CSV table of C-alpha atoms in Angstrom, one decimal:
chain,number,residue,atom,x,y,z
A,1,MET,CA,0.0,0.0,0.0
A,2,ILE,CA,1.3,3.4,-0.9
A,3,SER,CA,2.2,6.0,1.8
A,4,LEU,CA,2.3,9.8,2.0
A,5,SER,CA,6.1,9.7,1.5
A,6,ASP,CA,5.5,7.8,-1.8
A,7,VAL,CA,3.3,10.7,-3.0
A,8,ARG,CA,5.7,13.3,-1.9
A,9,GLU,CA,8.5,11.6,-3.8
A,10,ALA,CA,6.3,11.4,-6.8
A,11,ARG,CA,5.8,15.1,-6.7
A,12,GLU,CA,9.6,15.6,-7.1
A,13,ARG,CA,9.6,13.3,-10.2
A,14,VAL,CA,6.6,14.8,-12.0
A,15,GLY,CA,7.0,18.5,-11.2
A,16,ASP,CA,8.7,19.3,-14.5
A,17,ALA,CA,5.8,17.8,-16.5
A,18,ALA,CA,2.6,18.1,-14.5
A,19,ARG,CA,1.2,21.5,-13.8
A,20,HIS,CA,0.0,22.7,-10.4
A,21,THR,CA,-3.6,23.2,-11.6
A,22,PRO,CA,-5.9,25.9,-10.2
A,23,LEU,CA,-8.4,25.4,-7.3
A,24,GLU,CA,-11.1,28.0,-7.4
A,25,ARG,CA,-14.2,28.6,-5.3
A,26,SER,CA,-17.4,28.6,-7.4
A,27,ARG,CA,-20.0,31.1,-6.3
A,28,THR,CA,-22.6,29.7,-8.7
A,29,PHE,CA,-22.3,26.1,-7.5
A,30,SER,CA,-22.1,27.2,-3.9
A,31,GLU,CA,-25.4,29.0,-4.2
A,32,MET,CA,-27.0,26.1,-6.0
A,33,SER,CA,-25.9,23.5,-3.4
A,34,GLY,CA,-25.8,25.6,-0.2
A,35,ALA,CA,-22.2,24.3,0.4
A,36,ASP,CA,-18.9,26.1,-0.1
A,37,VAL,CA,-17.9,24.5,-3.4
A,38,HIS,CA,-14.4,24.6,-4.8
A,39,LEU,CA,-13.4,23.2,-8.1
A,40,LYS,CA,-10.0,21.5,-8.7
A,41,LEU,CA,-9.5,22.4,-12.4
A,42,GLU,CA,-7.5,19.4,-13.5
A,43,ASN,CA,-9.0,19.7,-16.9
A,44,PHE,CA,-6.3,22.5,-17.3
A,45,GLN,CA,-3.6,19.9,-16.8
A,46,ARG,CA,-1.1,19.1,-19.6
A,47,THR,CA,-2.7,16.6,-21.9
A,48,GLY,CA,-6.1,17.7,-20.5
A,49,ALA,CA,-6.3,15.3,-17.6
A,50,PHE,CA,-4.6,14.0,-14.4
A,51,LYS,CA,-3.1,10.9,-16.0
A,52,ILE,CA,0.2,12.6,-16.9
A,53,ARG,CA,0.9,12.6,-13.1
A,54,GLY,CA,0.9,8.8,-12.7
A,55,ALA,CA,2.4,8.0,-16.2
A,56,MET,CA,5.3,10.4,-15.6
A,57,ASN,CA,6.1,8.9,-12.2
A,58,ARG,CA,6.0,5.3,-13.5
A,59,ILE,CA,8.2,6.0,-16.5
A,60,ALA,CA,10.6,7.9,-14.4
A,61,THR,CA,11.2,4.8,-12.3
A,62,LEU,CA,11.9,2.4,-15.2
A,63,SER,CA,15.2,0.6,-15.2
A,64,GLU,CA,17.7,1.1,-18.1
A,65,SER,CA,16.7,-2.3,-19.7
A,66,GLU,CA,13.0,-1.4,-19.4
A,67,ARG,CA,13.6,1.9,-21.0
A,68,GLU,CA,15.3,0.2,-23.9
A,69,ALA,CA,12.6,-2.3,-24.4
A,70,GLY,CA,9.8,0.3,-24.4
A,71,VAL,CA,6.4,0.4,-22.8
A,72,VAL,CA,2.9,-0.6,-23.7
A,73,THR,CA,-0.4,0.4,-22.1
A,74,ALA,CA,-4.2,0.3,-22.6
A,75,SER,CA,-6.4,3.3,-22.2
A,76,ALA,CA,-9.7,4.8,-23.2
A,77,GLY,CA,-7.8,8.0,-23.9
A,78,ASN,CA,-6.5,10.1,-21.0
A,79,HIS,CA,-3.9,7.6,-19.7
A,80,ALA,CA,-3.0,7.0,-23.3
A,81,GLN,CA,-2.0,10.7,-23.8
A,82,GLY,CA,-0.3,10.8,-20.4
A,83,VAL,CA,1.9,7.8,-21.3
A,84,ALA,CA,2.6,9.0,-24.8
A,85,LEU,CA,3.8,12.4,-23.5
A,86,ALA,CA,5.7,11.0,-20.6
A,87,ALA,CA,7.4,8.4,-22.8
A,88,ASP,CA,8.3,11.0,-25.5
A,89,ARG,CA,9.9,13.3,-22.9
A,90,ALA,CA,11.9,10.4,-21.5
A,91,GLY,CA,12.9,9.1,-24.9
A,92,VAL,CA,11.1,5.8,-24.4
A,93,ASP,CA,9.2,4.0,-27.2
A,94,ALA,CA,5.5,3.6,-26.4
A,95,THR,CA,2.7,1.5,-27.9
A,96,VAL,CA,-0.8,2.4,-26.7
A,97,VAL,CA,-3.8,0.1,-27.2
A,98,MET,CA,-7.2,2.0,-27.3
A,99,PRO,CA,-10.7,0.6,-27.6
A,100,LYS,CA,-12.1,0.8,-31.2
A,101,PHE,CA,-14.8,3.2,-30.1
A,102,ALA,CA,-12.4,5.6,-28.2
A,103,PRO,CA,-13.1,9.2,-28.9
A,104,VAL,CA,-11.4,10.3,-32.2
A,105,SER,CA,-9.9,13.4,-30.5
A,106,LYS,CA,-8.2,11.2,-27.9
A,107,VAL,CA,-6.8,8.9,-30.5
A,108,LYS,CA,-5.4,11.8,-32.6
A,109,ALA,CA,-3.9,13.5,-29.5
A,110,THR,CA,-2.2,10.2,-28.4
A,111,ARG,CA,-0.6,9.8,-31.8
A,112,GLY,CA,0.3,13.5,-31.8
A,113,TYR,CA,2.3,13.0,-28.5
A,114,GLY,CA,4.4,10.4,-30.3
A,115,ALA,CA,3.0,7.0,-29.4
A,116,SER,CA,2.1,4.2,-31.7
A,117,VAL,CA,-1.7,3.6,-31.4
A,118,ARG,CA,-3.5,0.3,-32.0
A,119,LEU,CA,-7.3,0.1,-31.8
A,120,GLU,CA,-8.5,-3.2,-30.3
A,121,GLY,CA,-11.6,-4.3,-28.4
A,122,VAL,CA,-14.9,-2.7,-27.6
A,123,ASP,CA,-13.9,-1.3,-24.2
A,124,TYR,CA,-11.0,-0.7,-21.9
A,125,ASP,CA,-10.9,-4.3,-20.6
A,126,GLU,CA,-10.6,-5.9,-24.1
A,127,ALA,CA,-8.0,-3.3,-25.1
A,128,GLN,CA,-6.0,-4.2,-21.9
A,129,ALA,CA,-6.0,-7.9,-22.8
A,130,TYR,CA,-4.5,-7.2,-26.1
A,131,ALA,CA,-1.9,-4.9,-24.6
A,132,HIS,CA,-0.8,-7.7,-22.3
A,133,GLU,CA,-0.3,-9.9,-25.4
A,134,LEU,CA,2.0,-7.2,-26.8
A,135,GLU,CA,3.8,-7.1,-23.4
A,136,ARG,CA,4.6,-10.8,-23.6
A,137,GLU,CA,5.4,-10.8,-27.3
A,138,GLU,CA,7.6,-7.8,-27.4
A,139,GLY,CA,9.1,-7.7,-24.0
A,140,ARG,CA,7.7,-4.3,-23.2
A,141,THR,CA,6.9,-3.0,-19.7
A,142,TYR,CA,3.2,-2.6,-19.1
A,143,VAL,CA,2.2,0.7,-17.6
A,144,HIS,CA,-1.1,0.1,-15.9
A,145,ALA,CA,-3.7,2.9,-15.9
A,146,PHE,CA,-4.4,2.5,-12.3
A,147,ASP,CA,-3.5,-0.7,-10.5
A,148,ASP,CA,0.1,0.2,-9.8
A,149,PRO,CA,1.4,1.8,-6.6
A,150,VAL,CA,3.8,4.0,-8.5
A,151,VAL,CA,1.0,5.3,-10.8
A,152,MET,CA,-1.3,5.7,-7.8
A,153,ALA,CA,1.4,7.8,-6.0
A,154,GLY,CA,1.8,10.0,-9.0
A,155,GLN,CA,-2.0,10.6,-9.2
A,156,GLY,CA,-1.9,11.4,-5.5
A,157,THR,CA,0.2,14.6,-6.2
A,158,LEU,CA,-3.2,16.1,-7.1
A,159,GLY,CA,-4.2,15.6,-3.4
A,160,LEU,CA,-1.1,17.4,-2.2
A,161,GLU,CA,-2.1,20.4,-4.2
A,162,ILE,CA,-5.6,20.4,-2.8
A,163,VAL,CA,-4.3,20.4,0.7
A,164,ASP,CA,-1.8,23.2,-0.1
A,165,ASP,CA,-4.6,25.3,-1.8
A,166,CYS,CA,-7.5,24.5,0.5
A,167,PRO,CA,-6.3,23.3,3.9
A,168,ASP,CA,-9.7,24.0,5.5
A,169,LEU,CA,-11.6,21.6,3.3
A,170,ASP,CA,-14.2,19.3,4.8
A,171,THR,CA,-14.9,16.9,1.9
A,172,VAL,CA,-13.1,16.0,-1.3
A,173,VAL,CA,-15.1,14.4,-4.1
A,174,VAL,CA,-13.2,12.3,-6.6
A,175,PRO,CA,-14.2,10.3,-9.7
A,176,ILE,CA,-13.5,6.6,-9.7
A,177,GLY,CA,-12.8,4.5,-12.8
A,178,GLY,CA,-10.2,1.9,-11.8
A,179,GLY,CA,-9.4,3.7,-8.6
A,180,GLY,CA,-5.9,5.1,-9.2
A,181,LEU,CA,-6.8,8.7,-8.7
A,182,ILE,CA,-8.9,8.4,-5.6
A,183,SER,CA,-6.4,6.0,-4.1
A,184,GLY,CA,-3.5,8.5,-4.4
A,185,VAL,CA,-5.6,11.5,-3.5
A,186,ALA,CA,-7.1,9.7,-0.4
A,187,VAL,CA,-3.7,8.8,0.9
A,188,ALA,CA,-2.3,12.3,0.3
A,189,ILE,CA,-5.2,14.0,2.1
A,190,LYS,CA,-6.1,11.5,4.9
A,191,GLU,CA,-2.4,11.1,6.0
A,192,GLN,CA,-2.3,14.9,6.5
A,193,LEU,CA,-5.9,15.8,7.4
A,194,PRO,CA,-7.5,12.6,8.8
A,195,ASP,CA,-10.8,14.2,9.5
A,196,VAL,CA,-11.4,15.2,5.9
A,197,ARG,CA,-14.1,13.1,4.2
A,198,VAL,CA,-13.2,11.4,0.9
A,199,VAL,CA,-16.1,10.6,-1.3
A,200,GLY,CA,-15.7,8.6,-4.5
A,201,VAL,CA,-18.1,8.9,-7.5
A,202,GLN,CA,-18.8,6.5,-10.3
A,203,ALA,CA,-21.1,6.6,-13.2
A,204,GLU,CA,-24.2,4.5,-12.7
A,205,GLY,CA,-23.4,2.5,-15.8
A,206,ALA,CA,-19.9,1.6,-14.6
A,207,ALA,CA,-20.4,1.1,-10.9
A,208,SER,CA,-17.9,-1.6,-9.9
A,209,ALA,CA,-16.4,0.2,-6.9
A,210,ALA,CA,-19.6,0.4,-4.9
A,211,LYS,CA,-20.3,-3.2,-5.6
A,212,SER,CA,-16.8,-4.3,-4.6
A,213,LEU,CA,-16.7,-2.3,-1.3
A,214,GLU,CA,-20.1,-3.8,-0.4
A,215,ALA,CA,-18.9,-7.3,-1.1
A,216,GLY,CA,-15.5,-6.8,0.6
A,217,ALA,CA,-13.7,-7.9,-2.5
A,218,VAL,CA,-13.2,-6.8,-6.1
A,219,ARG,CA,-16.3,-7.5,-8.2
A,220,GLU,CA,-16.3,-7.1,-12.0
A,221,ILE,CA,-19.4,-6.0,-13.8
A,222,ASP,CA,-20.5,-7.5,-17.1
A,223,SER,CA,-20.4,-4.4,-19.2
A,224,VAL,CA,-20.2,-0.6,-19.0
A,225,ASP,CA,-22.6,2.0,-20.5
A,226,THR,CA,-22.0,5.7,-19.7
A,227,ILE,CA,-21.2,9.0,-21.4
A,228,ALA,CA,-18.2,9.2,-18.9
A,229,ASP,CA,-15.9,7.1,-21.1
A,230,GLY,CA,-12.9,8.1,-19.0
A,231,ILE,CA,-14.1,6.1,-16.0
A,232,ALA,CA,-15.8,3.3,-17.9
A,233,THR,CA,-14.0,0.3,-16.5
A,234,ARG,CA,-15.6,-3.0,-15.5
A,235,SER,CA,-13.7,-3.3,-12.2
A,236,VAL,CA,-11.4,-1.4,-9.9
A,237,GLY,CA,-7.9,-2.8,-9.3
A,238,GLU,CA,-6.9,-5.2,-6.6
A,239,GLN,CA,-4.3,-2.8,-5.2
A,240,THR,CA,-6.6,0.3,-5.6
A,241,PHE,CA,-9.4,-1.6,-3.8
A,242,GLU,CA,-7.2,-2.1,-0.8
A,243,VAL,CA,-6.4,1.6,-0.6
A,244,MET,CA,-10.0,2.5,-1.1
A,245,ALA,CA,-11.2,0.1,1.6
A,246,GLU,CA,-8.8,1.8,4.0
A,247,TYR,CA,-9.1,5.5,3.1
A,248,VAL,CA,-12.3,6.2,1.2
A,249,ASP,CA,-15.3,7.1,3.4
A,250,GLU,CA,-18.1,6.7,0.8
A,251,VAL,CA,-18.8,5.8,-2.8
A,252,VAL,CA,-21.8,7.1,-4.6
A,253,THR,CA,-23.1,6.9,-8.2
A,254,VAL,CA,-24.6,9.5,-10.7
A,255,ASP,CA,-26.5,8.7,-13.8
A,256,ASP,CA,-25.8,10.1,-17.3
A,257,ARG,CA,-28.5,12.7,-17.0
A,258,GLU,CA,-26.9,14.1,-13.9
A,259,ILE,CA,-23.5,14.0,-15.5
A,260,ALA,CA,-24.8,15.8,-18.7
A,261,LEU,CA,-26.5,18.5,-16.5
A,262,ALA,CA,-23.3,19.1,-14.5
A,263,LEU,CA,-21.2,19.3,-17.7
A,264,THR,CA,-23.6,21.7,-19.3
A,265,LEU,CA,-23.8,24.0,-16.2
A,266,LEU,CA,-20.0,24.1,-16.0
A,267,LEU,CA,-19.8,25.2,-19.6
A,268,GLU,CA,-22.5,27.8,-19.3
A,269,ARG,CA,-22.0,29.2,-15.9
A,270,SER,CA,-18.2,28.7,-15.3
A,271,LYS,CA,-17.0,28.7,-18.9
A,272,THR,CA,-15.3,25.5,-18.1
A,273,LEU,CA,-15.2,22.5,-20.5
A,274,VAL,CA,-14.9,19.0,-19.0
A,275,GLU,CA,-15.5,15.5,-20.3
A,276,GLY,CA,-18.1,13.2,-18.8
A,277,ALA,CA,-15.6,11.7,-16.3
A,278,GLY,CA,-14.6,15.3,-15.4
A,279,ALA,CA,-18.2,16.2,-14.5
A,280,VAL,CA,-19.1,13.3,-12.1
A,281,ALA,CA,-17.8,14.9,-8.9
A,282,LEU,CA,-19.8,18.1,-9.4
A,283,ALA,CA,-22.8,16.0,-10.5
A,284,ALA,CA,-22.6,14.1,-7.2
A,285,VAL,CA,-22.7,17.5,-5.3
A,286,LEU,CA,-25.5,19.0,-7.3
A,287,SER,CA,-27.7,15.9,-7.2
A,288,GLU,CA,-27.0,15.5,-3.5
A,289,ALA,CA,-25.8,11.9,-4.0
A,290,PHE,CA,-24.2,12.2,-0.6
A,291,GLU,CA,-25.2,14.2,2.4
A,292,TYR,CA,-23.4,17.4,3.3
A,293,ASP,CA,-24.0,20.3,5.6
A,294,GLU,CA,-24.8,23.9,4.7
A,295,ASP,CA,-21.5,25.9,4.2
A,296,GLU,CA,-19.5,22.6,4.2
A,297,THR,CA,-16.3,23.2,2.3
A,298,ILE,CA,-16.3,20.7,-0.6
A,299,VAL,CA,-13.6,20.3,-3.3
A,300,ALA,CA,-14.8,18.6,-6.5
A,301,ALA,CA,-12.1,17.3,-8.7
A,302,LEU,CA,-12.7,18.0,-12.4
A,303,CYS,CA,-10.3,15.3,-13.5
A,304,GLY,CA,-10.3,15.8,-17.3
A,305,GLY,CA,-11.4,18.0,-20.3
A,306,ASN,CA,-10.8,15.7,-23.3
A,307,ILE,CA,-14.3,15.4,-24.7
A,308,ASP,CA,-14.8,14.5,-28.4
A,309,LEU,CA,-16.6,17.3,-30.2
A,310,ASN,CA,-19.1,15.0,-31.7
A,311,ARG,CA,-20.1,13.7,-28.3
A,312,LEU,CA,-20.1,17.2,-26.8
A,313,GLY,CA,-23.1,18.3,-28.8
A,314,THR,CA,-25.1,15.2,-27.7
A,315,VAL,CA,-24.2,15.7,-24.1
A,316,ILE,CA,-25.1,19.4,-24.1
A,317,ARG,CA,-28.4,18.5,-25.6
A,318,ARG,CA,-29.1,16.1,-22.8
A,319,GLY,CA,-28.0,18.7,-20.3
A,320,LEU,CA,-30.4,21.2,-21.8
A,321,VAL,CA,-33.2,18.7,-21.6
A,322,GLN,CA,-32.5,18.4,-17.9
A,323,MET,CA,-32.5,22.2,-17.5
A,324,GLY,CA,-35.8,22.4,-19.3
A,325,ARG,CA,-34.1,24.4,-22.1
A,326,TYR,CA,-34.8,21.9,-24.9
A,327,LEU,CA,-38.2,20.3,-25.7
A,328,LYS,CA,-38.9,17.7,-28.5
A,329,ILE,CA,-42.5,16.8,-29.0
A,330,THR,CA,-44.8,15.1,-31.6
A,331,ILE,CA,-48.3,16.1,-32.4
A,332,ASP,CA,-50.9,14.3,-34.5
A,333,LEU,CA,-52.5,16.8,-36.9
A,334,LYS,CA,-55.5,16.6,-39.2
A,335,ASP,CA,-54.3,16.6,-42.8
A,336,ARG,CA,-55.9,19.9,-43.9
A,337,PRO,CA,-54.7,23.4,-44.8
A,338,GLY,CA,-53.8,25.7,-42.0
A,339,GLU,CA,-53.1,23.1,-39.3
A,340,LEU,CA,-49.3,23.7,-39.3
A,341,GLU,CA,-49.8,27.5,-39.2
A,342,ARG,CA,-52.2,27.0,-36.2
A,343,VAL,CA,-49.6,25.1,-34.2
A,344,SER,CA,-46.9,27.6,-35.1
A,345,SER,CA,-49.1,30.4,-33.8
A,346,ILE,CA,-49.6,28.6,-30.5
A,347,VAL,CA,-45.8,28.0,-30.1
A,348,ALA,CA,-45.1,31.6,-31.1
A,349,ARG,CA,-47.5,32.9,-28.4
A,350,THR,CA,-45.7,31.0,-25.8
A,351,GLY,CA,-42.3,32.6,-26.7
A,352,ALA,CA,-40.6,29.4,-27.7
A,353,ASN,CA,-38.0,29.4,-30.5
A,354,VAL,CA,-38.4,26.6,-33.1
A,355,TYR,CA,-35.1,24.7,-33.6
A,356,ALA,CA,-36.4,22.1,-36.1
A,357,VAL,CA,-39.6,20.9,-37.7
A,358,HIS,CA,-40.4,17.5,-39.3
A,359,HIS,CA,-43.9,17.1,-41.0
A,360,ASP,CA,-44.7,13.6,-42.0
A,361,ARG,CA,-47.8,12.6,-44.0
A,362,THR,CA,-46.5,9.3,-45.4
A,363,SER,CA,-45.5,7.2,-42.5
A,364,ARG,CA,-47.3,3.9,-42.2
A,365,ASP,CA,-48.0,4.7,-38.5
A,366,VAL,CA,-49.9,7.9,-39.5
A,367,ALA,CA,-53.6,7.7,-40.5
A,368,VAL,CA,-54.5,8.5,-44.1
A,369,ASN,CA,-56.3,11.7,-43.1
A,370,ALA,CA,-53.6,12.8,-40.6
A,371,ALA,CA,-50.0,14.0,-40.4
A,372,GLU,CA,-47.4,13.7,-37.7
A,373,LEU,CA,-45.6,16.9,-36.7
A,374,GLU,CA,-42.3,16.7,-34.8
A,375,LEU,CA,-41.0,19.9,-33.1
A,376,GLU,CA,-37.7,20.7,-31.5
A,377,LEU,CA,-38.0,23.8,-29.4
A,378,GLU,CA,-35.6,26.0,-27.5
A,379,THR,CA,-37.2,26.9,-24.2
A,380,ASP,CA,-36.3,29.1,-21.1
A,381,ASP,CA,-36.7,26.5,-18.4
A,382,ALA,CA,-38.8,23.5,-17.3
A,383,GLU,CA,-41.8,25.7,-16.4
A,384,HIS,CA,-41.7,27.3,-19.9
A,385,ALA,CA,-41.6,23.9,-21.5
A,386,ALA,CA,-44.6,22.8,-19.5
A,387,ASP,CA,-46.5,26.0,-20.5
A,388,ILE,CA,-46.0,25.1,-24.2
A,389,VAL,CA,-47.4,21.6,-23.8
A,390,ASP,CA,-50.3,23.0,-21.7
A,391,ALA,CA,-51.1,25.5,-24.4
A,392,LEU,CA,-51.1,23.0,-27.2
A,393,GLU,CA,-53.3,20.5,-25.2
A,394,ALA,CA,-55.7,23.3,-24.3
A,395,ASP,CA,-56.2,23.8,-28.0
A,396,GLY,CA,-57.1,20.2,-28.5
A,397,TYR,CA,-53.8,18.6,-29.6
A,398,GLU,CA,-52.5,15.4,-28.1
A,399,VAL,CA,-48.8,16.0,-27.3
A,400,GLU,CA,-46.2,13.3,-26.9
A,401,ILE,CA,-43.0,14.5,-25.2
A,402,LEU,CA,-39.9,12.8,-26.7
A,403,SER,CA,-37.3,14.6,-24.7
């Protein structure tokens, strides 16, 4: 098990590569939650995520023979970039195996940092299996994304920065994928401030940590399904599990709707872009996934900002739905002149902005004397969206809410 001295030694090794990222109080999220909320902006880290910390520490400790043979790793994206940059800075050849459906932006960035990238498997675990094949075949050193005490110690340097910048904190909230980040951070904080509460957060569609801690042993889930691809692992590590069992006070989950809402609010209110995994800590605060007191000082770790632009649009749309700012509905119309204008007039009176219209008279699901109208509307809030539906129904239309 790692110790505080391991984390402090790691800080000496990674200091030239990893930035000391900002920690800022958020007035917006403090008012929304009632707590005193601070954001650890690790999305501003080099490579866009915390993974450079652990990767740099691990590669810095390679023997000369290991350096000559090169390294191999598996990653959904952030660890890939960390290893690629750390290896490039150290002059070590690196091969990175990424899932076939890894975000395009992360694949391109990893290649841009100098690593050879291979796309194998549908998720992290299948990519990892292939990476271990390369480890055996080519004699490379495998750099684990999380289940390695040297990597965990490197990630823990983030915890040292939190204590330095917010020594009066009460609770720190940290995302959990495989457990490397929260293990290092928990040791760094608890060994200095034992009364501080450490809360881990997983996506509901990848919640292996909570199941493992409940069972008292590592439990693997069958599959993962979440927009937070950076923490989409089927299980935590054996070594990270031991640290979490010792140092982590509570593990909670958030669903994709809550993650999308937190991501969208960060973008709109704080002008801060994070990926799904980077939003889960704040999502846990805003959704009250764990109990906290009024004015309690909470630090939420925004662990990464590497979101694919194609996915960003989808996530923002989900977030707007949660905020009541986007409404998608269908209405069955009589197939006669003036019906579309009549609906448009109702929508206009409510003050909604039409984003898209689809008018279908030919679908086999639509009666011969009818048409189906699908509307996408920009709305002010949930109350405004409800007023639009009420106005349409008051005029005799049957409205189906799609999102």
